[in-house]
Amino acid sequence: MSNPSLLILPGDGIGPEVMAEVRKVIDWFAENRGMAFDVSEDLVGGCAYDAHGTPLTDETMAKAQEVDAVLLGAVGGPKYDSLDFSVKPERGLLRLRKEMDLYANLRPAQCFDALADFSSLKADVVGGLDIMIVRELTSGVYFGEPRGVFKEGNERVGINTQRYTESEIARVARSAFELARKRDNKVCSMEKANVMESGVLWRDVVTEVHAAEYPDVELSHMYADAGAMQLTRWPKQFDVIVTDNLFGDLLSDLAAMLTGSLGMLPSASLGAPMANGRPKALYEPVHGSAPDIAGQGKANPIACILSFAMALRYSFDKGDEATRVEKAVEKVLADGLRTADLLGQEGVAPVSTGEMGDAIVKALGEV
Ligand code: NAD
């Protein structure tokens, strides 16, 4: 049987720096756990534009469709700000998401105990927090028609349309229920069924999918505005939250920031299962290319390393090995290692991107 395949797209700015640390982790698994991947690497974003005049070539797109998982660093930078919209670095990322039809965006909010003081909330509210927000990514108000700014009488009117089909709701609900089964078995679905018809349909379809296919999972419903309050009041009441594109955009950012730095946040975007049963999948840190610190060895590689851990869990069915990576991260943080973005205390000297990566690799063999 051939090895699972992984396409690595480091991208721009700090993307290649953090991805170099992920490479060390991948090599560790090959050498120590007999887990080899067929890894290929290609260009996306500004560097692809520099080389080919486009932020994503058709060849790279085709490769992304064939592999078992794609791991992306970050794209963009001031050098590309004046480019035409059609060839901006971000268009490469959007094309990947669109053509791979990645409809379920997984945004974990996990607070490592060593960083609990780093949150804007009290340490006992966020310490040990581990929730997963599943945001519908390819439909809803960001895509619905009609949309635009129109003339109505003697004034302009701006229109966006919230539109969901039953099948779009059902497939993202299934993603959430499947995830819950691998976690604490609880799903909370959030919409505004009190004021939006699309929310009524959302609630109905989630309830139907639950009754027919996942009765073993605990399901609750909450209005999204109440959900935002509960997320800041007592976030540990949640396990998996499933919600639409717009509410998910807001709630996932809110939940993410409960845990501290942008340099810590991984994500996954999943689509329909391929012939081999694995979902189409793109893994990436939430942060951007951080041009202000690029090339200085200051970037925190943990978000990208945790994105690889998500790939182990959700694409390669290696949940135990994903936990090993998370525990290694937890250990180095508990040991007091901090990249510059995690520094709060006076007198603690930051470690570099490479030092953090090396420490995590060393810890992989110790946890
Ligand atoms: P950013 O996430 O790149 O940076 C925001 C701030 O967080 C900066 O101060 C940066 O130094 C810091 N930061 C981010 N990641 C870090 C890490 N791993 N370690 C330490 N510090 C980190 O967002 P921005 O500054 O708004 O955007 C910069 C560029 O990135 C823009 O071109 C933007 O379009 C692009 N961008 C790309 C993505 C993506 O590729 N998914 C996402 C967001 C922004």
Short mmCIF file of C-alpha atoms and ligand atoms in Angstrom, two decimals:
data_model
loop_
_atom_site.label_atom_id
_atom_site.label_comp_id
_atom_site.label_asym_id
_atom_site.label_seq_id
_atom_site.Cartn_x
_atom_site.Cartn_y
_atom_site.Cartn_z
CA MET A 1 0.00 0.00 0.00
CA SER A 2 1.34 3.44 -0.85
CA ASN A 3 2.00 6.06 1.82
CA PRO A 4 -0.63 8.74 2.48
CA SER A 5 0.07 11.83 0.41
CA LEU A 6 0.49 15.37 1.66
CA LEU A 7 0.85 18.53 -0.44
CA ILE A 8 2.69 21.30 1.41
CA LEU A 9 2.13 24.90 0.31
CA PRO A 10 4.28 27.13 2.57
CA GLY A 11 3.25 30.38 0.84
CA ASP A 12 4.58 33.80 1.81
CA GLY A 13 6.03 35.72 4.76
CA ILE A 14 6.34 33.54 7.84
CA GLY A 15 4.62 30.65 5.99
CA PRO A 16 7.90 28.97 4.93
CA GLU A 17 9.43 29.58 8.39
CA VAL A 18 6.64 27.86 10.33
CA MET A 19 6.34 25.11 7.72
CA ALA A 20 10.03 24.26 8.15
CA GLU A 21 9.20 23.32 11.75
CA VAL A 22 6.27 21.16 10.63
CA ARG A 23 8.71 19.35 8.33
CA LYS A 24 10.79 18.44 11.40
CA VAL A 25 7.67 16.96 13.03
CA ILE A 26 6.82 14.99 9.86
CA ASP A 27 10.39 13.65 9.73
CA TRP A 28 10.18 12.63 13.40
CA PHE A 29 7.08 10.53 12.72
CA ALA A 30 8.77 8.85 9.74
CA GLU A 31 11.91 8.04 11.73
CA ASN A 32 10.36 7.11 15.07
CA ARG A 33 6.83 5.87 14.41
CA GLY A 34 7.19 4.29 10.95
CA MET A 35 4.67 6.78 9.58
CA ALA A 36 5.94 7.94 6.22
CA PHE A 37 4.07 10.41 4.05
CA ASP A 38 4.59 11.08 0.36
CA VAL A 39 5.24 14.79 0.73
CA SER A 40 5.31 17.16 -2.24
CA GLU A 41 5.77 20.91 -2.04
CA ASP A 42 4.53 23.69 -4.29
CA LEU A 43 3.84 27.42 -4.50
CA VAL A 44 0.75 29.39 -3.52
CA GLY A 45 0.08 33.10 -3.08
CA GLY A 46 2.57 35.86 -3.81
CA CYS A 47 5.48 33.49 -4.45
CA ALA A 48 3.39 31.64 -7.07
CA TYR A 49 2.55 34.99 -8.66
CA ASP A 50 6.25 35.89 -8.78
CA ALA A 51 7.10 32.58 -10.44
CA HIS A 52 4.09 32.02 -12.71
CA GLY A 53 2.02 35.24 -12.83
CA THR A 54 -0.84 33.54 -10.95
CA PRO A 55 -1.36 32.85 -7.22
CA LEU A 56 -2.20 29.19 -7.95
CA THR A 57 -1.38 27.33 -11.16
CA ASP A 58 -3.76 24.76 -12.66
CA GLU A 59 -1.09 22.10 -12.03
CA THR A 60 -0.95 22.89 -8.29
CA MET A 61 -4.76 22.96 -8.15
CA ALA A 62 -4.89 19.53 -9.79
CA LYS A 63 -2.31 18.19 -7.32
CA ALA A 64 -4.39 19.52 -4.39
CA GLN A 65 -7.41 17.58 -5.70
CA GLU A 66 -5.42 14.33 -5.83
CA VAL A 67 -3.60 14.24 -2.49
CA ASP A 68 -4.99 12.99 0.82
CA ALA A 69 -4.47 16.36 2.50
CA VAL A 70 -3.12 19.84 1.81
CA LEU A 71 -1.17 21.78 4.44
CA LEU A 72 -0.85 25.53 3.83
CA GLY A 73 1.29 28.16 5.61
CA ALA A 74 0.04 31.66 4.84
CA VAL A 75 -0.27 33.96 1.84
CA GLY A 76 0.03 37.68 1.16
CA GLY A 77 2.21 40.64 1.95
CA PRO A 78 2.57 44.36 1.24
CA LYS A 79 4.54 43.65 -1.94
CA TYR A 80 1.33 42.33 -3.53
CA ASP A 81 -1.15 44.90 -2.21
CA SER A 82 -1.33 46.85 -5.47
CA LEU A 83 -1.92 43.79 -7.68
CA ASP A 84 -5.18 43.42 -9.55
CA PHE A 85 -7.83 41.68 -7.41
CA SER A 86 -7.87 38.66 -9.75
CA VAL A 87 -4.21 37.76 -9.05
CA LYS A 88 -3.88 38.79 -5.41
CA PRO A 89 -2.25 36.08 -3.23
CA GLU A 90 -5.52 35.45 -1.33
CA ARG A 91 -7.18 34.40 -4.59
CA GLY A 92 -4.98 31.29 -4.57
CA LEU A 93 -6.33 30.27 -1.18
CA LEU A 94 -9.93 31.07 -2.16
CA ARG A 95 -9.58 28.99 -5.32
CA LEU A 96 -8.36 26.01 -3.29
CA ARG A 97 -11.30 26.28 -0.87
CA LYS A 98 -13.83 26.74 -3.66
CA GLU A 99 -12.67 24.07 -6.11
CA MET A 100 -12.12 21.49 -3.36
CA ASP A 101 -15.65 22.41 -2.11
CA LEU A 102 -14.51 22.61 1.52
CA TYR A 103 -17.83 23.24 3.23
CA ALA A 104 -16.95 22.52 6.88
CA ASN A 105 -14.47 24.85 8.56
CA LEU A 106 -13.16 23.44 11.84
CA ARG A 107 -11.86 26.01 14.29
CA PRO A 108 -10.75 24.53 17.61
CA ALA A 109 -10.39 26.76 20.64
CA GLN A 110 -8.09 24.97 23.02
CA CYS A 111 -6.46 26.64 25.98
CA PHE A 112 -3.25 25.11 27.24
CA ASP A 113 -3.05 25.50 31.01
CA ALA A 114 0.36 27.17 30.80
CA LEU A 115 -1.20 29.98 28.76
CA ALA A 116 -4.43 30.40 30.76
CA ASP A 117 -3.17 33.70 32.20
CA PHE A 118 -2.71 34.96 28.66
CA SER A 119 -6.46 35.05 27.98
CA SER A 120 -8.56 38.17 28.50
CA LEU A 121 -10.89 36.01 30.62
CA LYS A 122 -10.16 34.61 34.07
CA ALA A 123 -7.86 31.59 34.12
CA ASP A 124 -10.49 29.31 35.71
CA VAL A 125 -12.95 30.17 32.92
CA VAL A 126 -10.56 29.21 30.10
CA GLY A 127 -8.04 26.80 31.69
CA GLY A 128 -8.38 23.40 30.01
CA LEU A 129 -10.89 24.74 27.48
CA ASP A 130 -11.29 22.48 24.41
CA ILE A 131 -14.14 23.31 22.07
CA MET A 132 -14.60 22.95 18.31
CA ILE A 133 -16.56 25.36 16.17
CA VAL A 134 -17.77 23.96 12.84
CA ARG A 135 -18.61 26.81 10.51
CA GLU A 136 -20.43 26.26 7.21
CA LEU A 137 -18.01 27.75 4.69
CA THR A 138 -19.38 27.67 1.15
CA SER A 139 -22.93 29.02 1.33
CA GLY A 140 -25.13 31.40 3.33
CA VAL A 141 -25.17 35.17 3.25
CA TYR A 142 -21.67 35.56 1.77
CA PHE A 143 -22.78 33.77 -1.39
CA GLY A 144 -26.60 34.07 -1.64
CA GLU A 145 -28.30 35.90 -4.54
CA PRO A 146 -29.55 38.55 -5.03
CA ARG A 147 -26.68 40.61 -3.72
CA GLY A 148 -25.41 44.08 -4.53
CA VAL A 149 -26.09 47.77 -4.11
CA PHE A 150 -29.15 48.85 -6.09
CA LYS A 151 -31.04 52.05 -6.71
CA GLU A 152 -34.52 52.12 -5.21
CA GLY A 153 -36.40 55.33 -5.82
CA ASN A 154 -33.98 58.10 -4.95
CA GLU A 155 -31.73 56.18 -2.60
CA ARG A 156 -29.39 53.16 -2.72
CA VAL A 157 -30.13 49.86 -1.06
CA GLY A 158 -27.54 47.23 -0.11
CA ILE A 159 -28.70 43.62 -0.33
CA ASN A 160 -27.25 40.28 0.76
CA THR A 161 -29.27 37.11 0.92
CA GLN A 162 -29.06 34.36 3.50
CA ARG A 163 -29.80 31.18 1.54
CA TYR A 164 -29.36 27.57 2.62
CA THR A 165 -30.56 24.37 0.99
CA GLU A 166 -31.45 21.32 3.07
CA SER A 167 -28.50 19.37 1.66
CA GLU A 168 -26.04 22.16 2.54
CA ILE A 169 -27.25 22.16 6.14
CA ALA A 170 -27.38 18.37 6.38
CA ARG A 171 -23.80 17.81 5.21
CA VAL A 172 -22.24 20.29 7.65
CA ALA A 173 -24.43 18.90 10.44
CA ARG A 174 -23.05 15.42 9.65
CA SER A 175 -19.49 16.80 9.90
CA ALA A 176 -20.30 18.17 13.36
CA PHE A 177 -21.91 14.94 14.59
CA GLU A 178 -19.01 12.84 13.27
CA LEU A 179 -16.56 15.10 15.10
CA ALA A 180 -18.56 14.96 18.31
CA ARG A 181 -18.35 11.17 18.26
CA LYS A 182 -14.55 11.48 18.36
CA ARG A 183 -14.77 14.00 21.24
CA ASP A 184 -17.27 14.49 24.11
CA ASN A 185 -20.28 13.49 21.99
CA LYS A 186 -22.13 16.82 22.32
CA VAL A 187 -23.27 19.20 19.55
CA CYS A 188 -24.82 22.63 20.05
CA SER A 189 -26.37 24.06 16.88
CA MET A 190 -26.62 27.86 16.68
CA GLU A 191 -28.85 29.99 14.44
CA LYS A 192 -31.53 32.66 14.85
CA ALA A 193 -34.67 30.59 14.28
CA ASN A 194 -36.56 33.21 16.29
CA VAL A 195 -36.18 35.84 13.57
CA MET A 196 -34.88 34.13 10.39
CA GLU A 197 -36.68 31.54 8.24
CA SER A 198 -33.34 30.13 7.13
CA GLY A 199 -32.68 29.58 10.84
CA VAL A 200 -35.96 27.67 11.18
CA LEU A 201 -34.91 25.39 8.32
CA TRP A 202 -31.42 25.04 9.84
CA ARG A 203 -32.88 23.91 13.16
CA ASP A 204 -35.32 21.48 11.47
CA VAL A 205 -32.66 19.85 9.28
CA VAL A 206 -30.11 19.50 12.09
CA THR A 207 -32.84 17.90 14.23
CA GLU A 208 -33.79 15.50 11.41
CA VAL A 209 -30.20 14.43 10.68
CA HIS A 210 -29.67 13.90 14.38
CA ALA A 211 -32.78 11.74 14.83
CA ALA A 212 -32.12 9.64 11.72
CA GLU A 213 -28.35 9.15 11.91
CA TYR A 214 -26.83 10.30 15.21
CA PRO A 215 -29.29 9.69 18.07
CA ASP A 216 -26.34 8.68 20.29
CA VAL A 217 -24.92 12.24 20.18
CA GLU A 218 -26.34 14.84 22.61
CA LEU A 219 -27.87 17.71 20.60
CA SER A 220 -28.92 21.14 21.84
CA HIS A 221 -29.96 24.33 20.04
CA MET A 222 -29.16 27.92 20.96
CA TYR A 223 -29.82 31.30 19.35
CA ALA A 224 -26.50 32.58 18.06
CA ASP A 225 -26.61 35.83 20.07
CA ALA A 226 -27.19 33.86 23.28
CA GLY A 227 -24.38 31.56 22.12
CA ALA A 228 -21.98 34.50 21.94
CA MET A 229 -22.86 35.41 25.52
CA GLN A 230 -22.47 31.86 26.75
CA LEU A 231 -19.10 31.54 24.99
CA THR A 232 -17.71 34.40 27.03
CA ARG A 233 -19.55 33.50 30.25
CA TRP A 234 -18.74 29.77 30.52
CA PRO A 235 -17.21 28.37 27.32
CA LYS A 236 -16.46 24.98 28.85
CA GLN A 237 -20.17 24.06 28.62
CA PHE A 238 -19.63 23.42 24.87
CA ASP A 239 -18.00 20.57 22.97
CA VAL A 240 -18.84 20.98 19.25
CA ILE A 241 -20.74 24.03 17.99
CA VAL A 242 -22.18 23.94 14.47
CA THR A 243 -23.36 27.14 12.84
CA ASP A 244 -23.73 28.95 9.53
CA ASN A 245 -21.15 30.94 7.60
CA LEU A 246 -21.87 34.40 9.04
CA PHE A 247 -22.43 33.44 12.69
CA GLY A 248 -19.51 31.02 12.43
CA ASP A 249 -17.23 33.78 11.18
CA LEU A 250 -17.95 35.82 14.31
CA LEU A 251 -18.23 33.04 16.88
CA SER A 252 -15.04 31.26 15.78
CA ASP A 253 -13.01 34.47 16.10
CA LEU A 254 -14.54 35.15 19.48
CA ALA A 255 -13.81 31.63 20.72
CA ALA A 256 -10.30 31.65 19.30
CA MET A 257 -9.31 34.78 21.13
CA LEU A 258 -10.39 33.25 24.45
CA THR A 259 -7.21 31.25 24.20
CA GLY A 260 -4.61 33.96 23.60
CA SER A 261 -2.30 34.39 20.63
CA LEU A 262 -2.98 34.12 16.90
CA GLY A 263 0.25 32.12 16.75
CA MET A 264 -1.47 29.23 18.55
CA LEU A 265 -4.56 28.68 16.39
CA PRO A 266 -4.89 25.85 13.87
CA SER A 267 -7.78 25.19 11.48
CA ALA A 268 -9.08 22.61 9.03
CA SER A 269 -11.47 22.89 6.13
CA LEU A 270 -13.10 19.63 5.09
CA GLY A 271 -15.19 18.61 2.09
CA ALA A 272 -16.94 15.50 0.87
CA PRO A 273 -15.29 12.08 1.29
CA MET A 274 -13.04 10.98 -1.58
CA ALA A 275 -13.00 7.46 -3.08
CA ASN A 276 -10.67 6.29 -0.28
CA GLY A 277 -13.12 7.52 2.38
CA ARG A 278 -10.93 10.43 3.49
CA PRO A 279 -12.49 13.89 3.30
CA LYS A 280 -11.07 16.49 0.94
CA ALA A 281 -9.01 18.53 3.38
CA LEU A 282 -6.99 21.71 3.73
CA TYR A 283 -5.17 22.41 7.00
CA GLU A 284 -3.77 25.84 7.83
CA PRO A 285 -2.97 28.12 10.75
CA VAL A 286 -5.51 30.89 11.31
CA HIS A 287 -2.83 33.59 11.16
CA GLY A 288 -1.61 35.38 8.05
CA SER A 289 1.86 35.89 6.63
CA ALA A 290 2.86 38.37 9.39
CA PRO A 291 5.12 40.55 7.21
CA ASP A 292 6.08 42.62 10.28
CA ILE A 293 8.10 39.70 11.71
CA ALA A 294 8.89 37.66 8.56
CA GLY A 295 12.48 36.56 8.15
CA GLN A 296 13.42 37.33 11.75
CA GLY A 297 12.96 33.90 13.38
CA LYS A 298 10.25 35.35 15.64
CA ALA A 299 7.21 33.48 14.30
CA ASN A 300 5.42 31.02 16.55
CA PRO A 301 5.25 27.69 14.67
CA ILE A 302 2.69 26.12 17.04
CA ALA A 303 -0.44 27.04 15.01
CA CYS A 304 1.02 25.34 11.95
CA ILE A 305 2.25 22.32 13.93
CA LEU A 306 -1.21 21.95 15.52
CA SER A 307 -2.73 22.16 12.02
CA PHE A 308 -0.63 19.12 11.10
CA ALA A 309 -1.94 17.42 14.26
CA MET A 310 -5.47 18.06 12.95
CA ALA A 311 -4.45 16.39 9.67
CA LEU A 312 -3.25 13.34 11.61
CA ARG A 313 -6.60 13.15 13.39
CA TYR A 314 -9.09 13.99 10.65
CA SER A 315 -7.40 12.84 7.43
CA PHE A 316 -5.18 10.00 8.58
CA ASP A 317 -7.15 8.51 11.50
CA LYS A 318 -4.16 8.88 13.80
CA GLY A 319 -5.91 10.44 16.77
CA ASP A 320 -3.34 9.05 19.22
CA GLU A 321 -0.47 10.58 17.30
CA ALA A 322 -2.35 13.89 17.05
CA THR A 323 -2.69 13.82 20.83
CA ARG A 324 1.05 13.15 21.06
CA VAL A 325 1.73 16.37 19.12
CA GLU A 326 -0.67 18.34 21.32
CA LYS A 327 0.91 16.93 24.46
CA ALA A 328 4.39 17.83 23.17
CA VAL A 329 3.20 21.42 22.65
CA GLU A 330 1.67 21.42 26.13
CA LYS A 331 4.94 20.16 27.60
CA VAL A 332 7.18 22.81 26.06
CA LEU A 333 4.75 25.52 27.16
CA ALA A 334 4.64 24.06 30.69
CA ASP A 335 8.46 24.03 30.63
CA GLY A 336 8.27 27.79 30.11
CA LEU A 337 9.32 28.11 26.47
CA ARG A 338 7.78 31.12 24.77
CA THR A 339 8.09 32.67 21.34
CA ALA A 340 7.93 36.48 21.37
CA ASP A 341 4.14 36.62 20.79
CA LEU A 342 3.53 34.63 24.01
CA LEU A 343 5.65 36.76 26.28
CA GLY A 344 3.78 38.32 29.16
CA GLN A 345 6.22 38.10 32.01
CA GLU A 346 9.19 40.38 32.46
CA GLY A 347 12.57 38.77 32.32
CA VAL A 348 11.65 35.76 30.16
CA ALA A 349 13.75 35.63 26.99
CA PRO A 350 11.87 34.49 23.88
CA VAL A 351 12.95 31.45 21.89
CA SER A 352 13.20 31.54 18.10
CA THR A 353 10.92 29.75 15.64
CA GLY A 354 13.54 27.03 15.16
CA GLU A 355 14.18 26.60 18.89
CA MET A 356 10.45 26.17 19.54
CA GLY A 357 10.21 23.60 16.72
CA ASP A 358 13.24 21.67 18.00
CA ALA A 359 11.84 21.62 21.54
CA ILE A 360 8.49 20.27 20.33
CA VAL A 361 10.23 17.56 18.28
CA LYS A 362 12.31 16.57 21.32
CA ALA A 363 9.16 16.46 23.46
CA LEU A 364 7.44 14.14 20.95
CA GLY A 365 9.67 11.35 22.18
CA GLU A 366 9.06 12.17 25.84
CA VAL A 367 5.27 12.47 26.16
P1 NAD B 1 -1.39 38.38 10.42
O1 NAD B 1 -2.11 37.21 11.00
O2 NAD B 1 -0.38 38.06 9.37
O3 NAD B 1 -0.66 39.20 11.59
C1 NAD B 1 -1.37 39.87 12.64
C2 NAD B 1 -0.41 40.09 13.82
O4 NAD B 1 -0.18 38.84 14.49
C3 NAD B 1 0.97 40.60 13.41
O5 NAD B 1 1.44 41.49 14.38
C4 NAD B 1 1.83 39.37 13.39
O6 NAD B 1 3.19 39.60 13.65
C5 NAD B 1 1.19 38.51 14.48
N1 NAD B 1 1.32 37.07 14.16
C6 NAD B 1 0.60 36.38 13.24
N2 NAD B 1 1.00 35.11 13.19
C7 NAD B 1 1.98 34.98 14.10
C8 NAD B 1 2.80 33.90 14.51
N3 NAD B 1 2.69 32.66 13.98
N4 NAD B 1 3.74 34.11 15.46
C9 NAD B 1 3.87 35.33 16.02
N5 NAD B 1 3.13 36.40 15.68
C10 NAD B 1 2.18 36.22 14.72
O7 NAD B 1 -2.51 39.37 9.84
P2 NAD B 1 -2.33 40.74 9.02
O8 NAD B 1 -1.15 41.49 9.52
O9 NAD B 1 -3.65 41.36 9.04
O10 NAD B 1 -2.04 40.29 7.52
C11 NAD B 1 -0.74 40.15 6.94
C12 NAD B 1 -0.88 39.51 5.57
O11 NAD B 1 -1.38 38.18 5.71
C13 NAD B 1 -1.85 40.25 4.65
O12 NAD B 1 -1.33 40.22 3.35
C14 NAD B 1 -3.12 39.42 4.74
O13 NAD B 1 -3.90 39.53 3.59
C15 NAD B 1 -2.55 38.04 4.88
N6 NAD B 1 -3.44 37.07 5.55
C16 NAD B 1 -3.38 35.80 5.10
C17 NAD B 1 -4.12 34.81 5.72
C18 NAD B 1 -3.98 33.40 5.23
O14 NAD B 1 -3.05 33.10 4.51
N7 NAD B 1 -4.84 32.51 5.64
C19 NAD B 1 -4.91 35.12 6.83
C20 NAD B 1 -4.92 36.43 7.30
C21 NAD B 1 -4.16 37.41 6.65
#
